[in-house]
Amino acid sequence: MKKYLFLILAVVAAYNGFTQTGKVLESLKFDSRKVGYPVEYSVYLPADYETSERSYPVVYLLHGYSDDETGWIQFGEANSIADKGIANGDFSSCIIVMPDGKVSWYVNSFDGKDPWEDMFVQEFIPFIEKQYRIRAQKEFRAIAGLSMGGYGALTLSMRNPDLFSSCVAMSSGTFTDEEIIANSNYDGYFKNIYGPKPQGKVSEHWKAYSPLHLLDSVDKEKLKSIRFYIDCGDDDFLYKGNSALHVKMRDLGIPHEYRVRQGTHEWSYWRTGLYDGLKFISEKFHR
């Protein structure tokens, strides 16, 4: 009888541990002085946040083009993925912050009207890391994203290598110069961000935010201080830029993990990718 009682208690304990869920706060607002609009964001707090006094690592998780700060919860199930990984011991217990990047590509626009990067680095991160119990050192700060957000994760980490210990870029909107010059939808997607469509060669503003060009312009030792994880589906239309990024990083000796899995540009791919991405990030958080 005691044996069966022990088994029942063990099962109940395991079940209760597994079902502990973190808390999601959606569409909160940060009043920025640098951009002319309130910046909305959502945040995931791990299950033990309100019962502990500890400080936590943080992951800034960026959404894709035309989505917003709710996308990673609504479609990506980021909170459930985090709960599961933490319960399994695959992830560090961490805070996940999801800002609304609108369609900014997470950069400073060429005309200075929307300095999103400056807002994020100079205002938003300091605000978040005072608002919540976060370990505010590079070692415990990571950035990740999908599509436009994957591009944002790459550019923000490469341009600010002292801020982030890890970068996870899924299906990143990384384009070769040739793709941008030939892009028939350039005006719709990029004109307000990078300026008029390039004729024959890309602009200096484009180069300043192109991951492929940043590999040349940023100090190599600083780039090597970031752990990069690049993941793009074999049928994703963004395969060319991601492949080119992998090849150039290999040629330059920039350590990184590169994954090509079966899949295309869709949420089912990113949900599975996020689990592996957070596991990769947590390797640095764990030490």
Short mmCIF file of C-alpha atoms in Angstrom, two decimals:
data_model
loop_
_atom_site.label_atom_id
_atom_site.label_comp_id
_atom_site.label_asym_id
_atom_site.label_seq_id
_atom_site.Cartn_x
_atom_site.Cartn_y
_atom_site.Cartn_z
CA MET A 1 0.00 0.00 0.00
CA LYS A 2 2.79 2.41 0.90
CA LYS A 3 4.43 1.67 -2.43
CA TYR A 4 1.31 2.66 -4.38
CA LEU A 5 0.80 5.77 -2.25
CA PHE A 6 4.36 6.84 -2.98
CA LEU A 7 3.83 6.37 -6.72
CA ILE A 8 0.62 8.38 -6.65
CA LEU A 9 2.28 11.23 -4.75
CA ALA A 10 5.22 11.19 -7.17
CA VAL A 11 2.90 11.40 -10.17
CA VAL A 12 0.91 14.25 -8.60
CA ALA A 13 4.10 16.15 -7.77
CA ALA A 14 5.45 15.71 -11.29
CA TYR A 15 2.13 16.79 -12.76
CA ASN A 16 1.94 19.87 -10.57
CA GLY A 17 5.51 20.80 -11.40
CA PHE A 18 4.89 20.40 -15.12
CA THR A 19 1.71 22.46 -15.10
CA GLN A 20 3.17 25.47 -13.33
CA THR A 21 2.61 28.32 -15.72
CA GLY A 22 4.27 31.66 -16.12
CA LYS A 23 2.37 34.93 -16.21
CA VAL A 24 1.80 36.91 -19.41
CA LEU A 25 1.18 40.65 -19.38
CA GLU A 26 0.11 41.86 -22.82
CA SER A 27 0.20 45.21 -24.59
CA LEU A 28 1.76 47.27 -21.82
CA LYS A 29 2.97 50.72 -22.85
CA PHE A 30 6.35 52.40 -22.63
CA ASP A 31 6.44 56.16 -23.19
CA SER A 32 9.49 56.90 -25.32
CA ARG A 33 11.01 60.32 -25.86
CA LYS A 34 12.85 59.21 -28.97
CA VAL A 35 9.93 57.98 -31.09
CA GLY A 36 6.67 59.82 -31.53
CA TYR A 37 4.40 57.06 -30.26
CA PRO A 38 3.99 54.83 -27.18
CA VAL A 39 5.85 51.55 -27.58
CA GLU A 40 3.69 48.57 -26.64
CA TYR A 41 5.21 45.39 -25.31
CA SER A 42 4.24 42.07 -23.76
CA VAL A 43 6.20 40.22 -21.11
CA TYR A 44 6.38 36.63 -19.89
CA LEU A 45 7.29 36.17 -16.23
CA PRO A 46 8.29 32.65 -15.15
CA ALA A 47 6.08 30.75 -12.70
CA ASP A 48 8.29 31.43 -9.70
CA TYR A 49 8.72 35.16 -10.36
CA GLU A 50 6.12 36.31 -7.81
CA THR A 51 7.21 33.86 -5.10
CA SER A 52 10.95 34.42 -5.30
CA GLU A 53 13.29 37.34 -4.71
CA ARG A 54 15.85 36.36 -7.33
CA SER A 55 16.76 38.25 -10.49
CA TYR A 56 16.40 36.56 -13.88
CA PRO A 57 18.08 36.40 -17.28
CA VAL A 58 16.13 38.09 -20.06
CA VAL A 59 15.35 37.29 -23.69
CA TYR A 60 14.11 40.03 -26.04
CA LEU A 61 11.88 38.22 -28.53
CA LEU A 62 11.06 40.09 -31.76
CA HIS A 63 8.04 39.51 -34.02
CA GLY A 64 7.83 39.39 -37.80
CA TYR A 65 6.65 41.89 -40.41
CA SER A 66 3.07 43.18 -39.92
CA ASP A 67 2.71 41.45 -36.54
CA ASP A 68 2.89 43.09 -33.12
CA GLU A 69 3.82 42.49 -29.48
CA THR A 70 1.09 39.83 -29.11
CA GLY A 71 2.19 37.61 -32.01
CA TRP A 72 4.64 35.39 -30.16
CA ILE A 73 2.00 34.60 -27.53
CA GLN A 74 -1.05 34.36 -29.78
CA PHE A 75 0.49 32.36 -32.64
CA GLY A 76 3.90 31.31 -31.38
CA GLU A 77 2.76 29.95 -28.00
CA ALA A 78 5.97 31.32 -26.51
CA ASN A 79 4.62 31.17 -22.96
CA SER A 80 3.67 27.49 -23.22
CA ILE A 81 7.01 26.68 -24.82
CA ALA A 82 8.86 28.51 -22.05
CA ASP A 83 6.78 26.77 -19.36
CA LYS A 84 7.54 23.36 -20.84
CA GLY A 85 11.26 23.97 -21.31
CA ILE A 86 11.68 25.36 -17.80
CA ALA A 87 9.74 22.43 -16.30
CA ASN A 88 11.87 19.96 -18.28
CA GLY A 89 15.08 21.62 -17.17
CA ASP A 90 16.03 22.48 -20.76
CA PHE A 91 15.77 26.25 -20.22
CA SER A 92 16.84 28.60 -17.51
CA SER A 93 13.96 30.28 -15.75
CA CYS A 94 13.93 33.62 -17.57
CA ILE A 95 11.90 36.69 -18.45
CA ILE A 96 10.83 37.11 -22.07
CA VAL A 97 10.09 40.61 -23.38
CA MET A 98 8.26 41.10 -26.68
CA PRO A 99 8.22 44.72 -27.97
CA ASP A 100 6.10 46.00 -30.84
CA GLY A 101 8.47 46.77 -33.69
CA LYS A 102 5.65 47.75 -36.07
CA VAL A 103 7.20 47.52 -39.59
CA SER A 104 10.36 49.35 -38.56
CA TRP A 105 12.70 46.43 -39.30
CA TYR A 106 14.05 47.34 -35.84
CA VAL A 107 16.39 49.99 -37.27
CA ASN A 108 16.70 53.77 -37.29
CA SER A 109 14.90 55.01 -40.41
CA PHE A 110 17.10 56.78 -42.97
CA ASP A 111 15.30 60.12 -42.47
CA GLY A 112 15.57 60.05 -38.67
CA LYS A 113 11.80 60.11 -38.18
CA ASP A 114 11.63 56.72 -36.50
CA PRO A 115 14.83 55.98 -34.52
CA TRP A 116 13.63 52.55 -33.34
CA GLU A 117 17.07 51.13 -32.64
CA ASP A 118 18.07 54.13 -30.53
CA MET A 119 14.82 53.88 -28.60
CA PHE A 120 15.33 50.16 -27.96
CA VAL A 121 18.97 50.37 -26.87
CA GLN A 122 19.00 53.69 -25.02
CA GLU A 123 15.52 53.77 -23.49
CA PHE A 124 13.61 50.51 -23.66
CA ILE A 125 16.20 48.05 -22.36
CA PRO A 126 17.14 50.26 -19.37
CA PHE A 127 13.43 50.77 -18.59
CA ILE A 128 12.62 47.04 -18.73
CA GLU A 129 15.62 46.09 -16.63
CA LYS A 130 14.57 48.48 -13.89
CA GLN A 131 10.89 47.57 -14.11
CA TYR A 132 11.52 43.84 -13.58
CA ARG A 133 14.03 41.84 -11.56
CA ILE A 134 16.51 41.24 -14.36
CA ARG A 135 20.22 40.46 -14.21
CA ALA A 136 21.40 43.41 -16.27
CA GLN A 137 24.69 42.07 -17.62
CA LYS A 138 25.52 40.92 -21.14
CA GLU A 139 25.97 37.33 -19.95
CA PHE A 140 22.30 37.17 -18.96
CA ARG A 141 20.79 39.08 -21.88
CA ALA A 142 19.83 37.50 -25.23
CA ILE A 143 17.86 38.47 -28.31
CA ALA A 144 15.84 36.35 -30.73
CA GLY A 145 13.22 36.73 -33.42
CA LEU A 146 11.57 35.44 -36.58
CA SER A 147 11.62 36.87 -40.12
CA MET A 148 11.81 40.67 -39.71
CA GLY A 149 12.48 39.93 -36.04
CA GLY A 150 15.27 37.50 -36.94
CA TYR A 151 16.85 40.27 -38.99
CA GLY A 152 16.34 42.63 -36.04
CA ALA A 153 18.00 40.18 -33.67
CA LEU A 154 21.02 39.95 -35.96
CA THR A 155 21.42 43.68 -36.59
CA LEU A 156 20.79 44.75 -33.00
CA SER A 157 23.28 42.23 -31.63
CA MET A 158 25.91 42.90 -34.30
CA ARG A 159 25.64 46.69 -33.95
CA ASN A 160 25.58 46.46 -30.15
CA PRO A 161 27.88 43.51 -29.41
CA ASP A 162 28.43 44.55 -25.80
CA LEU A 163 24.75 44.06 -24.99
CA PHE A 164 23.86 40.49 -25.95
CA SER A 165 25.45 37.14 -25.13
CA SER A 166 23.34 35.18 -27.64
CA CYS A 167 21.37 35.82 -30.81
CA VAL A 168 18.80 33.41 -32.27
CA ALA A 169 17.62 34.33 -35.77
CA MET A 170 14.84 32.22 -37.26
CA SER A 171 13.96 32.64 -40.95
CA SER A 172 15.66 36.02 -40.76
CA GLY A 173 14.85 38.70 -43.31
CA THR A 174 18.45 38.79 -44.46
CA PHE A 175 18.84 39.73 -48.12
CA THR A 176 21.84 39.85 -50.40
CA ASP A 177 22.54 43.15 -52.17
CA GLU A 178 21.46 41.58 -55.45
CA GLU A 179 18.08 40.61 -53.98
CA ILE A 180 17.43 44.13 -52.72
CA ILE A 181 18.39 45.78 -55.99
CA ALA A 182 16.10 43.42 -57.93
CA ASN A 183 13.21 43.51 -55.40
CA SER A 184 10.02 44.56 -57.19
CA ASN A 185 8.27 45.22 -53.85
CA TYR A 186 11.05 47.42 -52.46
CA ASP A 187 8.96 50.59 -52.14
CA GLY A 188 6.27 48.81 -50.14
CA TYR A 189 8.59 47.09 -47.70
CA PHE A 190 11.75 49.18 -47.46
CA LYS A 191 11.48 52.71 -48.92
CA ASN A 192 10.37 54.38 -45.68
CA ILE A 193 13.16 52.62 -43.80
CA TYR A 194 16.20 52.68 -46.07
CA GLY A 195 15.31 55.37 -48.60
CA PRO A 196 14.63 55.24 -52.36
CA LYS A 197 15.12 52.00 -54.26
CA PRO A 198 18.80 51.46 -55.09
CA GLN A 199 19.87 51.77 -58.69
CA GLY A 200 22.85 49.55 -59.33
CA LYS A 201 24.19 49.55 -55.77
CA VAL A 202 22.75 49.60 -52.28
CA SER A 203 22.81 52.69 -50.06
CA GLU A 204 25.15 53.28 -47.14
CA HIS A 205 22.17 53.19 -44.80
CA TRP A 206 21.29 49.74 -46.07
CA LYS A 207 24.88 48.58 -45.55
CA ALA A 208 24.83 49.93 -41.99
CA TYR A 209 22.04 47.48 -41.17
CA SER A 210 22.78 44.54 -43.44
CA PRO A 211 24.04 41.51 -41.45
CA LEU A 212 26.19 40.57 -44.44
CA HIS A 213 27.88 43.99 -44.46
CA LEU A 214 28.09 44.17 -40.66
CA LEU A 215 30.31 41.11 -40.77
CA ASP A 216 32.85 43.36 -42.51
CA SER A 217 32.38 46.56 -40.53
CA VAL A 218 32.12 45.30 -36.93
CA ASP A 219 35.21 44.23 -35.00
CA LYS A 220 35.56 40.46 -35.41
CA GLU A 221 36.50 39.81 -31.80
CA LYS A 222 33.35 41.58 -30.64
CA LEU A 223 31.25 39.49 -33.02
CA LYS A 224 32.89 36.36 -31.64
CA SER A 225 31.68 37.34 -28.16
CA ILE A 226 28.08 36.67 -29.31
CA ARG A 227 26.73 33.13 -29.68
CA PHE A 228 24.81 33.03 -32.96
CA TYR A 229 22.10 30.51 -33.87
CA ILE A 230 20.68 30.76 -37.41
CA ASP A 231 17.72 28.61 -38.46
CA CYS A 232 15.92 28.70 -41.82
CA GLY A 233 13.61 26.18 -43.48
CA ASP A 234 14.66 24.37 -46.64
CA ASP A 235 11.58 25.72 -48.47
CA ASP A 236 11.68 29.24 -47.00
CA PHE A 237 11.83 32.06 -49.58
CA LEU A 238 14.53 33.68 -47.42
CA TYR A 239 16.93 30.78 -47.90
CA LYS A 240 19.42 32.71 -50.03
CA GLY A 241 20.29 35.46 -47.55
CA ASN A 242 20.48 33.03 -44.65
CA SER A 243 22.71 30.67 -46.61
CA ALA A 244 24.94 33.55 -47.66
CA LEU A 245 25.21 34.66 -44.04
CA HIS A 246 26.27 31.17 -42.96
CA VAL A 247 28.88 30.91 -45.72
CA LYS A 248 30.36 34.33 -44.95
CA MET A 249 30.48 33.66 -41.22
CA ARG A 250 32.26 30.38 -41.92
CA ASP A 251 34.75 32.10 -44.21
CA LEU A 252 35.44 34.82 -41.63
CA GLY A 253 35.77 32.36 -38.75
CA ILE A 254 32.76 33.70 -36.82
CA PRO A 255 31.48 30.80 -34.67
CA HIS A 256 27.77 30.05 -35.07
CA GLU A 257 25.21 27.28 -35.25
CA TYR A 258 23.39 26.93 -38.57
CA ARG A 259 20.25 24.84 -38.98
CA VAL A 260 18.25 23.95 -42.08
CA ARG A 261 15.14 22.00 -41.21
CA GLN A 262 12.22 20.82 -43.30
CA GLY A 263 9.70 23.64 -43.50
CA THR A 264 8.70 26.98 -44.89
CA HIS A 265 7.92 30.49 -43.63
CA GLU A 266 5.19 29.64 -41.11
CA TRP A 267 4.34 29.47 -37.42
CA SER A 268 4.59 25.69 -37.16
CA TYR A 269 8.28 26.05 -38.09
CA TRP A 270 8.96 28.86 -35.61
CA ARG A 271 7.20 27.19 -32.69
CA THR A 272 9.52 24.18 -32.94
CA GLY A 273 12.46 26.47 -33.61
CA LEU A 274 11.81 28.57 -30.53
CA TYR A 275 12.20 25.57 -28.22
CA ASP A 276 15.63 24.79 -29.64
CA GLY A 277 16.54 28.48 -29.72
CA LEU A 278 15.73 29.02 -26.04
CA LYS A 279 17.65 25.87 -25.18
CA PHE A 280 20.67 27.29 -27.05
CA ILE A 281 20.35 30.63 -25.25
CA SER A 282 20.11 28.91 -21.87
CA GLU A 283 23.46 27.23 -22.37
CA LYS A 284 25.01 30.63 -21.78
CA PHE A 285 22.68 31.52 -18.92
CA HIS A 286 23.55 28.24 -17.16
CA ARG A 287 27.34 28.69 -17.55
#
